[in-house]
């Protein structure tokens, strides 16, 4: 095979301006060119107003979504300075279209910002570059200046006298459909949650969110304390709330912390109000909490002399906290700022919090004892789970460290990338599924009845359930402490597919399985291994043609498409009613099946929903049912 030769010379070397490069490679700057990216560019603008507030200017912000797709964000801060930039452009233009331009590089506090989320001079320039239309207005010094761009290119500018004491910034933009491949709309509920979080973090700042007829105002005078209470809704508190706000030099740490009766932890991390999933500040807090709790437990004789210290894992269960770090020049893992890498984050948080937590424990001895008691229960559960695992461990089969469940119909392939396991409800459906599967790549694990609702129990109790034990072994999971470790090198399947009947019982079994995975093997969900099969509810025969339809909506659309046609409609009440051929064609064939990947965009919200619907508290569950009962489609 001869490859075609291309000319490659000096004329092929290009230099792109920043706006063109952002449009060409949006993922480098905003994470993705989907809805996540649209929310990112919106928060870039919001964060500028937040930075003004953090530095002592302004107390109101508004976000408005209109029917044309425009997003308008306004604040009453100082406004962007009016004047000429060194490039010869108006400053208002330069801050939105010129690389490495902004007021946040010098964090001395003398001219710019003490703290901010900005670090590289891109920020809202990415918003401008990925917008079909972008307008910015600054009001300051008795003047009003306005600039407009289209697809990142300047199209209009004006400045006028504005005799008023008002100051502030207004940014209006419309995401560009050429950049965002899945549309230009924002998820209102997601934006609402993000704004509410910022309101919690900025006590006293009033946020207004408008969309159509919806107008909501967020303002929390108690800030992070209110945030911790919000995260703890539906759970039984075991301690008072620990709250601390402390400074060292120009670095500030604010934290709210409380323990409840659940078996998992829930936390929110921020650096300069930028949300993080992990980072050095988290490590610092975990270390500080572990040290302070061990000192307290030893002092109060809550740990026996020969007992080992409590570990970080012992102290995770039931812990809810919000940690907000404010610092100049934070270092993140990328433009999306998901992970804080600044080494000083750990040292300062650990040093400040270890002392403050210990002082709080001495003033709240009953809360401290409750934390130690819960941690000791966690340790005992971990040790019991270890003994149960060791008692059942036998000679390794196939290198996976345990005898595979006898009822597992495994696949032939050893290439994990193509292997799938179907969790099937009952032996009847399992028999059909075994015949319908592709034996090379698809395994079948029948589950008998409904698995335990593990939200109410620890891992030792959960492992007493034969179905749960079978799943742990079949998946290739490792038991570590009171949690299951997902070692991706030891997983036996790339896809874990929950395949249950389409009735209420099937839905309940699916939720119980997801609850088990969420509590004890969350990484399987967050890393994209878990799917739900979507078997059809109807078979419609029109003449000689058979069509399988997913649900009632699909049936209604089919009827509308074929008005007056003679239709024979069959409803499948369960997978066991399907023939081998039907199940293979509709639900297991990789060419025709519909799989829904289980995805989580907001871990704290998901944790709250799981606790409300599957936890011990009846009230939140009753309220949810009452609020959503009208949506139920009940067969009589």
Coordinates of C-alpha atoms in Angstrom, one line a residue:
X1 CA 0.0 0.0 0.0
X2 CA 1.4 3.4 -1.0
X3 CA 0.5 6.4 1.0
X4 CA -0.1 9.7 -0.7
X5 CA 2.6 12.2 0.1
X6 CA 1.5 15.7 1.3
X7 CA 3.5 18.9 1.0
X8 CA 4.7 20.0 4.4
X9 CA 6.5 23.3 4.6
X10 CA 6.8 26.7 6.3
X11 CA 3.4 27.8 4.9
X12 CA 1.7 24.9 6.8
X13 CA 2.8 26.4 10.2
X14 CA 0.0 28.5 11.7
X15 CA -0.5 30.8 14.6
X16 CA -4.1 31.0 15.8
X17 CA -5.4 33.8 18.0
X18 CA -6.9 32.7 21.3
X19 CA -10.5 33.1 20.3
X20 CA -10.1 30.9 17.2
X21 CA -8.2 28.3 19.2
X22 CA -10.9 28.1 21.8
X23 CA -13.5 27.5 19.1
X24 CA -11.3 24.9 17.4
X25 CA -10.5 23.0 20.7
X26 CA -13.2 23.9 23.2
X27 CA -12.5 20.8 25.3
X28 CA -9.1 22.2 26.3
X29 CA -10.7 25.2 27.8
X30 CA -14.2 24.3 29.0
X31 CA -14.1 20.5 29.4
X32 CA -16.5 19.6 26.6
X33 CA -18.7 20.9 23.8
X34 CA -21.9 19.5 25.4
X35 CA -24.1 20.7 28.3
X36 CA -21.2 20.4 30.8
X37 CA -19.3 23.0 28.7
X38 CA -22.3 25.4 28.6
X39 CA -22.6 25.3 32.3
X40 CA -18.8 25.8 32.6
X41 CA -18.9 29.0 30.5
X42 CA -21.8 30.3 32.5
X43 CA -20.0 29.7 35.8
X44 CA -16.9 31.5 34.4
X45 CA -19.0 34.7 34.1
X46 CA -20.7 34.1 37.4
X47 CA -17.4 33.6 39.1
X48 CA -16.2 37.1 38.1
X49 CA -19.1 38.6 40.1
X50 CA -18.3 36.2 43.0
X51 CA -14.7 37.4 43.0
X52 CA -15.9 41.0 43.3
X53 CA -18.0 39.9 46.3
X54 CA -15.1 38.0 47.9
X55 CA -13.0 41.1 47.7
X56 CA -15.6 43.3 49.4
X57 CA -17.6 44.8 46.5
X58 CA -21.2 44.2 45.7
X59 CA -24.0 42.3 47.4
X60 CA -26.3 41.3 44.6
X61 CA -26.1 39.1 41.5
X62 CA -28.8 38.0 39.0
X63 CA -28.9 35.3 36.3
X64 CA -31.6 35.3 33.7
X65 CA -32.4 32.8 31.0
X66 CA -34.7 34.0 28.1
X67 CA -36.6 32.1 25.4
X68 CA -34.1 33.0 22.7
X69 CA -31.3 31.1 24.5
X70 CA -29.5 34.2 25.9
X71 CA -28.1 34.1 29.4
X72 CA -27.7 37.5 31.2
X73 CA -25.6 37.8 34.4
X74 CA -25.3 41.0 36.3
X75 CA -23.6 42.1 39.5
X76 CA -23.3 45.4 41.4
X77 CA -19.6 45.2 42.0
X78 CA -17.1 47.9 41.0
X79 CA -17.5 47.3 37.2
X80 CA -14.6 46.6 34.8
X81 CA -12.2 49.6 34.7
X82 CA -12.8 52.0 31.8
X83 CA -9.8 53.1 29.8
X84 CA -7.3 52.0 27.2
X85 CA -5.4 48.7 27.5
X86 CA -1.7 48.5 26.6
X87 CA -2.7 46.8 23.3
X88 CA -4.6 50.0 22.3
X89 CA -8.0 48.3 22.8
X90 CA -10.5 49.5 25.3
X91 CA -10.0 47.5 28.5
X92 CA -13.6 46.2 28.3
X93 CA -12.8 44.6 25.0
X94 CA -9.3 43.3 25.9
X95 CA -10.5 41.4 29.0
X96 CA -12.9 39.4 26.8
X97 CA -10.8 38.8 23.7
X98 CA -7.1 39.1 24.4
X99 CA -5.1 36.2 25.9
X100 CA -3.4 36.6 29.2
X101 CA -5.4 39.7 30.1
X102 CA -7.1 40.3 33.4
X103 CA -7.0 41.8 36.8
X104 CA -6.3 38.5 38.7
X105 CA -2.6 37.9 38.1
X106 CA -1.5 40.2 40.8
X107 CA -3.1 39.0 44.0
X108 CA -1.3 41.4 46.2
X109 CA -4.6 43.0 47.1
X110 CA -3.3 46.4 46.2
X111 CA -4.8 46.7 42.8
X112 CA -6.4 43.4 41.8
X113 CA -7.9 40.6 43.9
X114 CA -6.8 39.0 47.2
X115 CA -8.4 35.7 46.0
X116 CA -10.0 34.6 42.8
X117 CA -10.8 31.5 40.8
X118 CA -9.1 32.9 37.7
X119 CA -5.5 31.9 37.1
X120 CA -4.6 32.0 33.4
X121 CA -6.3 34.9 31.8
X122 CA -8.8 32.7 29.8
X123 CA -12.0 32.5 31.9
X124 CA -14.8 34.4 30.3
X125 CA -12.8 34.7 27.1
X126 CA -13.8 31.1 26.6
X127 CA -17.4 32.1 27.1
X128 CA -17.1 34.8 24.5
X129 CA -15.3 32.5 22.0
X130 CA -18.0 29.8 22.2
X131 CA -20.9 32.2 22.0
X132 CA -22.9 33.1 18.9
X133 CA -23.4 36.6 20.5
X134 CA -21.6 38.1 23.5
X135 CA -22.2 41.5 25.0
X136 CA -20.6 43.1 28.0
X137 CA -21.5 46.4 29.8
X138 CA -19.6 48.1 32.6
X139 CA -20.9 51.0 34.7
X140 CA -18.3 52.9 36.5
X141 CA -17.0 56.4 37.1
X142 CA -20.1 58.0 35.8
X143 CA -19.8 56.2 32.4
X144 CA -21.4 53.3 30.7
X145 CA -19.3 51.3 28.2
X146 CA -20.6 48.5 26.0
X147 CA -19.0 46.0 23.7
X148 CA -20.4 43.3 21.5
X149 CA -18.9 40.2 19.8
X150 CA -20.1 37.5 17.5
X151 CA -18.3 34.1 17.6
X152 CA -15.5 35.9 19.5
X153 CA -15.0 38.7 17.0
X154 CA -15.7 42.3 17.9
X155 CA -18.7 43.8 16.1
X156 CA -19.7 46.9 18.0
X157 CA -18.5 49.2 20.8
X158 CA -19.8 52.4 22.4
X159 CA -19.2 54.5 25.5
X160 CA -21.5 57.2 27.0
X161 CA -21.9 59.4 30.1
X162 CA -24.0 57.8 32.8
X163 CA -24.5 60.3 35.6
X164 CA -25.2 57.9 38.4
X165 CA -23.6 56.4 41.5
X166 CA -24.4 52.9 40.2
X167 CA -21.5 50.5 39.4
X168 CA -21.5 47.0 38.1
X169 CA -21.1 44.6 35.2
X170 CA -23.6 43.0 32.9
X171 CA -22.7 40.1 30.5
X172 CA -25.2 38.7 28.0
X173 CA -24.4 35.8 25.8
X174 CA -25.9 33.0 23.7
X175 CA -24.0 29.7 23.4
X176 CA -23.1 28.9 19.8
X177 CA -24.8 25.9 18.2
X178 CA -21.8 25.4 16.0
X179 CA -19.7 24.7 19.1
X180 CA -22.2 22.8 21.3
X181 CA -23.3 19.8 19.4
X182 CA -26.3 18.8 21.7
X183 CA -28.1 22.2 21.7
X184 CA -27.6 25.5 23.5
X185 CA -30.0 25.2 26.5
X186 CA -28.9 25.0 30.1
X187 CA -30.3 22.5 32.6
X188 CA -32.4 24.9 34.8
X189 CA -32.4 22.6 37.8
X190 CA -28.6 22.0 37.6
X191 CA -28.0 25.8 37.3
X192 CA -30.3 26.3 40.3
X193 CA -28.3 23.9 42.4
X194 CA -25.0 25.6 41.3
X195 CA -26.3 29.0 42.3
X196 CA -27.7 27.7 45.6
X197 CA -24.3 26.3 46.4
X198 CA -22.7 29.7 45.7
X199 CA -25.3 31.4 47.9
X200 CA -24.4 29.0 50.8
X201 CA -20.7 29.9 50.3
X202 CA -21.2 33.6 50.1
X203 CA -23.3 34.4 53.2
X204 CA -25.2 37.7 52.7
X205 CA -24.9 37.7 48.9
X206 CA -28.3 37.8 47.3
X207 CA -28.8 35.7 44.1
X208 CA -31.8 36.0 41.8
X209 CA -32.4 33.3 39.2
X210 CA -35.1 33.9 36.5
X211 CA -36.3 31.8 33.6
X212 CA -39.7 32.4 32.1
X213 CA -42.2 32.7 34.9
X214 CA -39.8 31.2 37.4
X215 CA -38.1 33.6 39.7
X216 CA -36.2 32.4 42.7
X217 CA -34.1 34.3 45.3
X218 CA -31.3 32.7 47.3
X219 CA -29.7 34.3 50.3
X220 CA -28.2 32.4 53.3
X221 CA -27.1 34.6 56.2
X222 CA -25.6 31.6 58.1
X223 CA -23.7 30.4 55.0
X224 CA -21.9 27.1 55.4
X225 CA -23.8 26.2 58.6
X226 CA -27.0 26.4 56.5
X227 CA -25.3 24.3 53.8
X228 CA -24.4 21.5 56.2
X229 CA -28.0 21.5 57.4
X230 CA -29.2 21.3 53.8
X231 CA -26.9 18.4 53.1
X232 CA -28.1 16.6 56.2
X233 CA -31.8 16.8 55.4
X234 CA -33.5 13.4 55.9
X235 CA -30.7 12.1 58.1
X236 CA -30.6 11.8 61.9
X237 CA -27.8 14.0 63.3
X238 CA -25.5 12.4 65.9
X239 CA -23.5 15.5 66.7
X240 CA -23.8 19.3 66.8
X241 CA -22.4 21.2 63.8
X242 CA -18.7 22.0 64.0
X243 CA -18.1 25.3 62.3
X244 CA -14.8 27.2 62.0
X245 CA -13.5 30.1 59.9
X246 CA -9.8 30.7 60.3
X247 CA -7.0 32.7 58.6
X248 CA -3.3 32.2 58.3
X249 CA -1.7 35.0 56.3
X250 CA -3.8 35.5 53.2
X251 CA -5.2 32.0 53.3
X252 CA -8.6 31.4 54.8
X253 CA -10.3 28.1 55.7
X254 CA -14.0 27.8 56.4
X255 CA -15.6 24.5 57.3
X256 CA -18.9 23.1 58.6
X257 CA -19.0 19.4 59.7
X258 CA -21.5 17.1 61.3
X259 CA -22.0 13.3 61.8
X260 CA -25.3 11.5 61.1
X261 CA -26.6 7.9 61.4
X262 CA -25.8 6.9 57.7
X263 CA -23.0 4.6 56.5
X264 CA -21.4 6.9 53.9
X265 CA -19.8 10.3 53.8
X266 CA -21.0 13.3 51.9
X267 CA -18.9 16.4 51.3
X268 CA -18.4 19.5 49.2
X269 CA -15.0 21.0 48.4
X270 CA -14.3 24.5 47.1
X271 CA -11.3 26.7 46.3
X272 CA -12.1 30.3 46.0
X273 CA -15.7 29.1 45.5
X274 CA -14.7 26.9 42.5
X275 CA -16.1 23.4 43.2
X276 CA -13.5 20.6 43.4
X277 CA -13.9 16.8 43.6
X278 CA -10.7 16.2 45.4
X279 CA -7.4 17.9 46.2
X280 CA -4.8 18.7 48.8
X281 CA -7.3 20.6 51.0
X282 CA -9.3 17.3 51.4
X283 CA -6.2 15.4 52.4
X284 CA -5.4 18.1 55.0
X285 CA -8.8 17.9 56.5
X286 CA -8.9 14.1 56.6
X287 CA -5.5 14.1 58.4
X288 CA -6.5 16.8 60.8
X289 CA -9.8 15.1 61.7
X290 CA -8.1 11.7 62.3
X291 CA -5.3 13.2 64.5
X292 CA -7.8 15.3 66.6
X293 CA -10.2 12.4 67.1
X294 CA -7.4 10.0 68.2
X295 CA -6.0 12.5 70.7
X296 CA -9.6 13.1 72.0
X297 CA -10.3 9.3 72.2
X298 CA -7.0 8.6 74.1
X299 CA -7.6 11.5 76.5
X300 CA -11.1 10.4 77.4
X301 CA -10.1 6.7 77.6
X302 CA -12.6 5.8 74.8
X303 CA -9.8 3.7 73.2
X304 CA -8.3 0.9 75.2
X305 CA -4.5 1.1 75.7
X306 CA -3.9 -1.8 73.3
X307 CA -6.4 -0.8 70.7
X308 CA -5.1 0.7 67.4
X309 CA -5.8 4.3 66.6
X310 CA -8.9 5.1 64.6
X311 CA -8.2 5.4 60.8
X312 CA -9.5 7.8 58.2
X313 CA -11.8 5.1 56.9
X314 CA -13.2 4.5 60.4
X315 CA -14.1 8.2 60.6
X316 CA -15.7 8.5 57.1
X317 CA -19.1 6.9 57.9
X318 CA -21.9 9.3 58.5
X319 CA -19.6 12.4 58.0
X320 CA -21.1 15.4 56.2
X321 CA -18.9 18.4 55.6
X322 CA -18.3 21.5 53.5
X323 CA -14.8 22.8 53.1
X324 CA -14.1 26.2 51.5
X325 CA -10.5 27.3 51.0
X326 CA -9.6 30.9 50.0
X327 CA -6.1 31.4 48.8
X328 CA -4.1 33.5 46.2
X329 CA -2.8 31.8 43.1
X330 CA -4.3 28.3 43.5
X331 CA -2.9 25.5 41.3
X332 CA -5.4 23.2 39.7
X333 CA -5.1 20.1 37.6
X334 CA -6.6 21.8 34.6
X335 CA -8.8 24.7 33.3
X336 CA -11.9 22.9 34.6
X337 CA -10.3 23.2 38.1
X338 CA -11.6 19.9 39.4
X339 CA -8.7 19.0 41.6
X340 CA -6.6 21.4 43.8
X341 CA -2.9 20.6 43.5
X342 CA -1.5 23.5 45.6
X343 CA 0.8 21.7 48.2
X344 CA 0.2 24.5 50.8
X345 CA -3.5 23.6 50.7
X346 CA -2.9 20.4 52.7
X347 CA -0.5 22.0 55.2
X348 CA -2.6 25.0 56.1
X349 CA -5.9 23.1 56.3
X350 CA -4.3 20.4 58.4
X351 CA -2.5 22.8 60.8
X352 CA -5.5 25.1 61.3
X353 CA -8.2 22.4 61.5
X354 CA -6.4 19.9 63.8
X355 CA -6.3 22.6 66.5
X356 CA -9.8 24.0 65.9
X357 CA -11.4 20.5 65.9
X358 CA -9.7 19.6 69.1
X359 CA -10.9 22.8 70.8
X360 CA -14.5 22.0 69.6
X361 CA -14.3 18.5 70.9
X362 CA -13.4 19.7 74.4
X363 CA -16.4 22.0 74.3
X364 CA -18.7 19.4 72.9
X365 CA -17.7 16.2 74.6
X366 CA -21.0 14.3 73.9
X367 CA -20.6 15.0 70.2
X368 CA -17.0 13.7 70.4
X369 CA -18.0 10.6 72.1
X370 CA -20.7 10.0 69.5
X371 CA -18.1 10.2 66.7
X372 CA -15.8 7.8 68.4
X373 CA -18.6 5.3 69.1
X374 CA -19.7 5.4 65.5
X375 CA -16.1 5.0 64.3
X376 CA -15.6 2.0 66.6
X377 CA -18.8 0.4 65.2
X378 CA -17.4 1.0 61.7
X379 CA -14.1 -0.7 62.7
X380 CA -15.9 -3.7 64.1
X381 CA -18.0 -4.0 61.0
X382 CA -14.9 -3.9 58.8
X383 CA -13.3 -6.6 60.9
X384 CA -16.4 -8.8 60.8
X385 CA -16.5 -8.4 57.0
X386 CA -12.9 -9.4 56.8
X387 CA -13.5 -12.5 58.8
X388 CA -16.5 -13.4 56.7
X389 CA -14.5 -13.0 53.6
X390 CA -11.6 -15.1 54.9
X391 CA -14.0 -17.8 56.0
X392 CA -15.4 -18.2 52.5
X393 CA -12.2 -17.8 50.6
X394 CA -11.1 -20.9 48.7
X395 CA -8.6 -21.7 46.1
X396 CA -8.6 -19.1 43.3
X397 CA -10.5 -20.0 40.1
X398 CA -9.3 -18.4 36.9
X399 CA -7.1 -16.1 38.9
X400 CA -9.9 -14.1 40.4
X401 CA -9.3 -15.0 44.0
X402 CA -12.6 -16.8 44.9
X403 CA -14.9 -19.6 43.6
X404 CA -17.3 -18.2 41.1
X405 CA -21.0 -18.6 42.0
X406 CA -22.4 -21.9 40.8
X407 CA -25.4 -20.3 39.2
X408 CA -23.3 -17.9 37.1
X409 CA -23.4 -18.8 33.4
X410 CA -20.1 -17.2 32.6
X411 CA -19.0 -16.0 29.1
X412 CA -16.1 -17.6 27.2
X413 CA -14.0 -14.6 26.5
X414 CA -11.2 -13.5 28.9
X415 CA -11.0 -10.1 27.2
X416 CA -12.6 -7.9 29.8
X417 CA -13.2 -5.1 27.3
X418 CA -15.8 -7.1 25.5
X419 CA -17.3 -9.0 28.4
X420 CA -20.7 -8.2 29.9
X421 CA -22.7 -9.6 32.8
X422 CA -26.5 -9.4 33.0
X423 CA -28.2 -9.4 36.4
X424 CA -31.5 -11.2 35.7
X425 CA -34.5 -11.4 37.9
X426 CA -35.4 -15.0 38.7
X427 CA -34.6 -18.4 37.2
X428 CA -37.4 -18.2 34.6
X429 CA -36.0 -15.1 32.9
X430 CA -32.5 -16.4 33.4
X431 CA -33.2 -19.5 31.5
X432 CA -34.5 -17.5 28.5
X433 CA -31.5 -15.1 28.8
X434 CA -29.0 -17.9 28.8
X435 CA -30.3 -19.1 25.5
X436 CA -30.6 -15.6 24.0
X437 CA -27.1 -14.4 25.0
X438 CA -24.0 -14.4 23.0
X439 CA -22.0 -17.0 24.9
X440 CA -18.7 -15.6 24.0
X441 CA -19.2 -12.2 25.6
X442 CA -22.3 -12.2 27.7
X443 CA -22.6 -13.8 31.2
X444 CA -25.9 -14.3 33.1
X445 CA -26.2 -14.1 36.9
X446 CA -29.7 -15.0 38.1
X447 CA -30.8 -13.2 41.3
X448 CA -33.5 -14.8 43.5
X449 CA -36.0 -12.4 45.0
X450 CA -35.2 -8.9 46.2
X451 CA -31.8 -8.2 47.6
X452 CA -31.3 -6.5 50.9
X453 CA -31.9 -2.7 51.2
X454 CA -28.3 -2.2 52.3
X455 CA -28.7 1.5 53.1
X456 CA -29.8 0.4 56.6
X457 CA -26.9 -2.0 57.2
X458 CA -23.1 -2.2 57.2
X459 CA -21.1 -4.4 54.9
X460 CA -20.9 -7.4 57.3
X461 CA -24.7 -7.6 57.3
X462 CA -24.9 -7.0 53.5
X463 CA -22.4 -9.9 52.9
X464 CA -24.7 -12.2 54.7
X465 CA -27.1 -11.9 51.7
X466 CA -26.3 -14.7 49.2
X467 CA -27.2 -12.5 46.2
X468 CA -24.9 -9.7 47.2
X469 CA -22.1 -12.1 47.9
X470 CA -22.5 -13.6 44.5
X471 CA -22.3 -10.3 42.8
X472 CA -19.2 -9.2 44.7
X473 CA -17.4 -12.5 43.6
X474 CA -18.7 -12.5 40.0
X475 CA -17.8 -8.9 39.3
X476 CA -14.2 -9.4 40.7
X477 CA -14.6 -6.8 43.5
X478 CA -12.3 -6.7 46.5
X479 CA -13.6 -6.2 50.1
X480 CA -11.6 -3.6 52.0
X481 CA -12.7 -2.3 55.4
X482 CA -16.4 -1.5 55.4
X483 CA -16.3 -0.7 51.7
X484 CA -15.8 -2.6 48.5
X485 CA -12.8 -1.7 46.5
X486 CA -13.2 -1.4 42.7
X487 CA -9.8 -2.5 41.3
X488 CA -10.3 -1.9 37.5
X489 CA -7.4 -4.4 36.8
X490 CA -9.4 -7.2 38.5
X491 CA -12.9 -6.5 37.2
X492 CA -14.2 -9.3 35.1
X493 CA -16.7 -7.4 33.0
X494 CA -16.7 -4.0 31.1
X495 CA -20.5 -3.7 31.5
X496 CA -22.7 -4.7 34.4
X497 CA -26.2 -4.7 33.0
X498 CA -29.3 -4.8 35.3
X499 CA -32.1 -6.5 33.4
X500 CA -35.3 -6.7 35.3
X501 CA -39.0 -6.8 34.4
X502 CA -40.8 -3.6 33.4
X503 CA -43.3 -3.9 36.2
X504 CA -43.2 -2.3 39.7
X505 CA -41.4 -5.3 41.2
X506 CA -38.8 -5.1 38.5
X507 CA -38.3 -1.4 39.2
X508 CA -37.9 -2.1 42.9
X509 CA -35.3 -4.8 42.3
X510 CA -33.4 -2.4 40.0
X511 CA -33.4 0.3 42.7
X512 CA -32.2 -2.1 45.4
X513 CA -29.3 -3.2 43.2
X514 CA -28.4 0.4 42.4
X515 CA -28.6 1.2 46.1
X516 CA -26.1 -1.6 46.9
X517 CA -23.7 -0.4 44.2
X518 CA -24.1 3.2 45.2
X519 CA -23.3 2.5 48.9
X520 CA -20.6 -0.1 48.7
X521 CA -19.1 0.1 45.1
X522 CA -19.8 3.6 44.0
X523 CA -16.8 3.7 41.6
X524 CA -18.6 1.1 39.4
X525 CA -21.3 3.8 38.8
X526 CA -19.1 6.9 38.7
X527 CA -16.6 5.2 36.3
X528 CA -19.4 4.1 33.9
X529 CA -19.6 0.4 34.4
X530 CA -23.3 0.1 35.3
X531 CA -26.1 0.0 32.8
X532 CA -29.8 -0.8 32.8
X533 CA -31.3 -2.9 30.0
X534 CA -34.5 -1.5 28.4
X535 CA -36.7 -4.4 27.3
X536 CA -39.7 -3.4 25.2
X537 CA -43.1 -3.2 26.9
X538 CA -45.1 -3.8 23.8
X539 CA -45.1 -5.8 20.6
X540 CA -47.3 -4.3 17.9
X541 CA -48.4 -6.3 14.8
X542 CA -49.6 -4.4 11.8
X543 CA -50.3 -6.8 8.9
X544 CA -47.2 -8.9 8.6
X545 CA -44.9 -6.4 10.4
X546 CA -43.9 -6.7 14.0
X547 CA -42.6 -3.7 15.9
X548 CA -41.3 -3.7 19.5
X549 CA -42.0 -0.5 21.5
X550 CA -40.2 0.6 24.6
X551 CA -43.0 2.2 26.6
X552 CA -46.4 3.9 26.6
X553 CA -45.0 7.0 24.9
X554 CA -43.6 5.0 22.1
X555 CA -46.9 3.2 21.7
X556 CA -48.8 6.5 21.5
X557 CA -46.4 7.8 18.9
X558 CA -46.8 4.6 16.8
X559 CA -50.6 4.9 16.9
X560 CA -50.4 8.5 15.9
X561 CA -48.1 7.6 13.0
X562 CA -50.5 4.8 11.8
X563 CA -54.0 6.3 12.4
X564 CA -56.9 3.9 11.7
X565 CA -54.6 0.9 11.1
X566 CA -55.6 -2.5 12.4
X567 CA -53.1 -3.2 15.3
X568 CA -52.6 -6.2 17.4
X569 CA -51.0 -5.1 20.6
X570 CA -49.2 -7.5 23.0
X571 CA -48.0 -6.3 26.4
X572 CA -45.0 -8.1 28.0
X573 CA -45.5 -8.3 31.8
X574 CA -42.0 -9.8 32.3
X575 CA -38.9 -11.0 30.6
X576 CA -40.1 -14.6 31.2
X577 CA -43.0 -14.0 28.8
X578 CA -40.5 -13.4 25.9
X579 CA -39.3 -16.1 23.7
X580 CA -35.6 -16.7 23.3
X581 CA -35.7 -15.0 19.9
X582 CA -37.6 -12.0 21.1
X583 CA -35.3 -11.4 24.1
X584 CA -32.2 -11.7 21.9
X585 CA -33.6 -9.5 19.2
X586 CA -34.9 -6.7 21.4
X587 CA -32.8 -6.6 24.5
X588 CA -29.5 -8.6 24.2
X589 CA -28.4 -8.2 20.7
X590 CA -25.7 -5.5 20.5
X591 CA -27.2 -4.3 17.2
X592 CA -30.7 -3.7 18.5
X593 CA -30.7 -3.3 22.2
X594 CA -31.2 -0.2 24.3
X595 CA -28.9 0.2 27.3
X596 CA -29.0 3.2 29.6
X597 CA -25.8 4.0 31.3
X598 CA -26.1 5.0 34.9
X599 CA -24.5 8.4 35.3
X600 CA -24.1 10.8 38.2
X601 CA -23.6 14.6 37.6
X602 CA -24.1 15.7 41.3
X603 CA -22.9 13.2 43.9
X604 CA -24.2 15.2 46.9
X605 CA -27.7 15.4 45.3
X606 CA -27.7 11.7 44.4
X607 CA -26.7 10.9 48.0
X608 CA -29.6 13.0 49.3
X609 CA -32.1 11.3 46.9
X610 CA -30.9 7.8 47.9
X611 CA -31.2 8.7 51.6
X612 CA -34.6 10.2 51.2
X613 CA -36.1 7.3 49.2
X614 CA -34.3 4.3 50.7
X615 CA -33.3 5.5 54.1
X616 CA -34.9 5.0 57.5
X617 CA -36.6 8.4 57.7
X618 CA -40.3 8.0 56.5
X619 CA -41.0 11.7 56.1
X620 CA -38.9 12.6 53.1
X621 CA -40.1 9.4 51.3
X622 CA -43.8 10.3 52.1
X623 CA -43.3 13.9 50.9
X624 CA -41.7 12.6 47.6
X625 CA -44.6 10.2 46.9
X626 CA -47.2 12.9 47.7
X627 CA -45.4 15.4 45.4
X628 CA -45.0 12.9 42.5
X629 CA -48.0 10.6 42.8
X630 CA -49.7 12.3 39.9
X631 CA -46.9 11.1 37.6
X632 CA -47.5 7.4 38.4
X633 CA -48.9 5.2 35.6
X634 CA -50.8 2.5 37.5
X635 CA -52.3 -0.5 35.9
X636 CA -55.7 -1.3 37.4

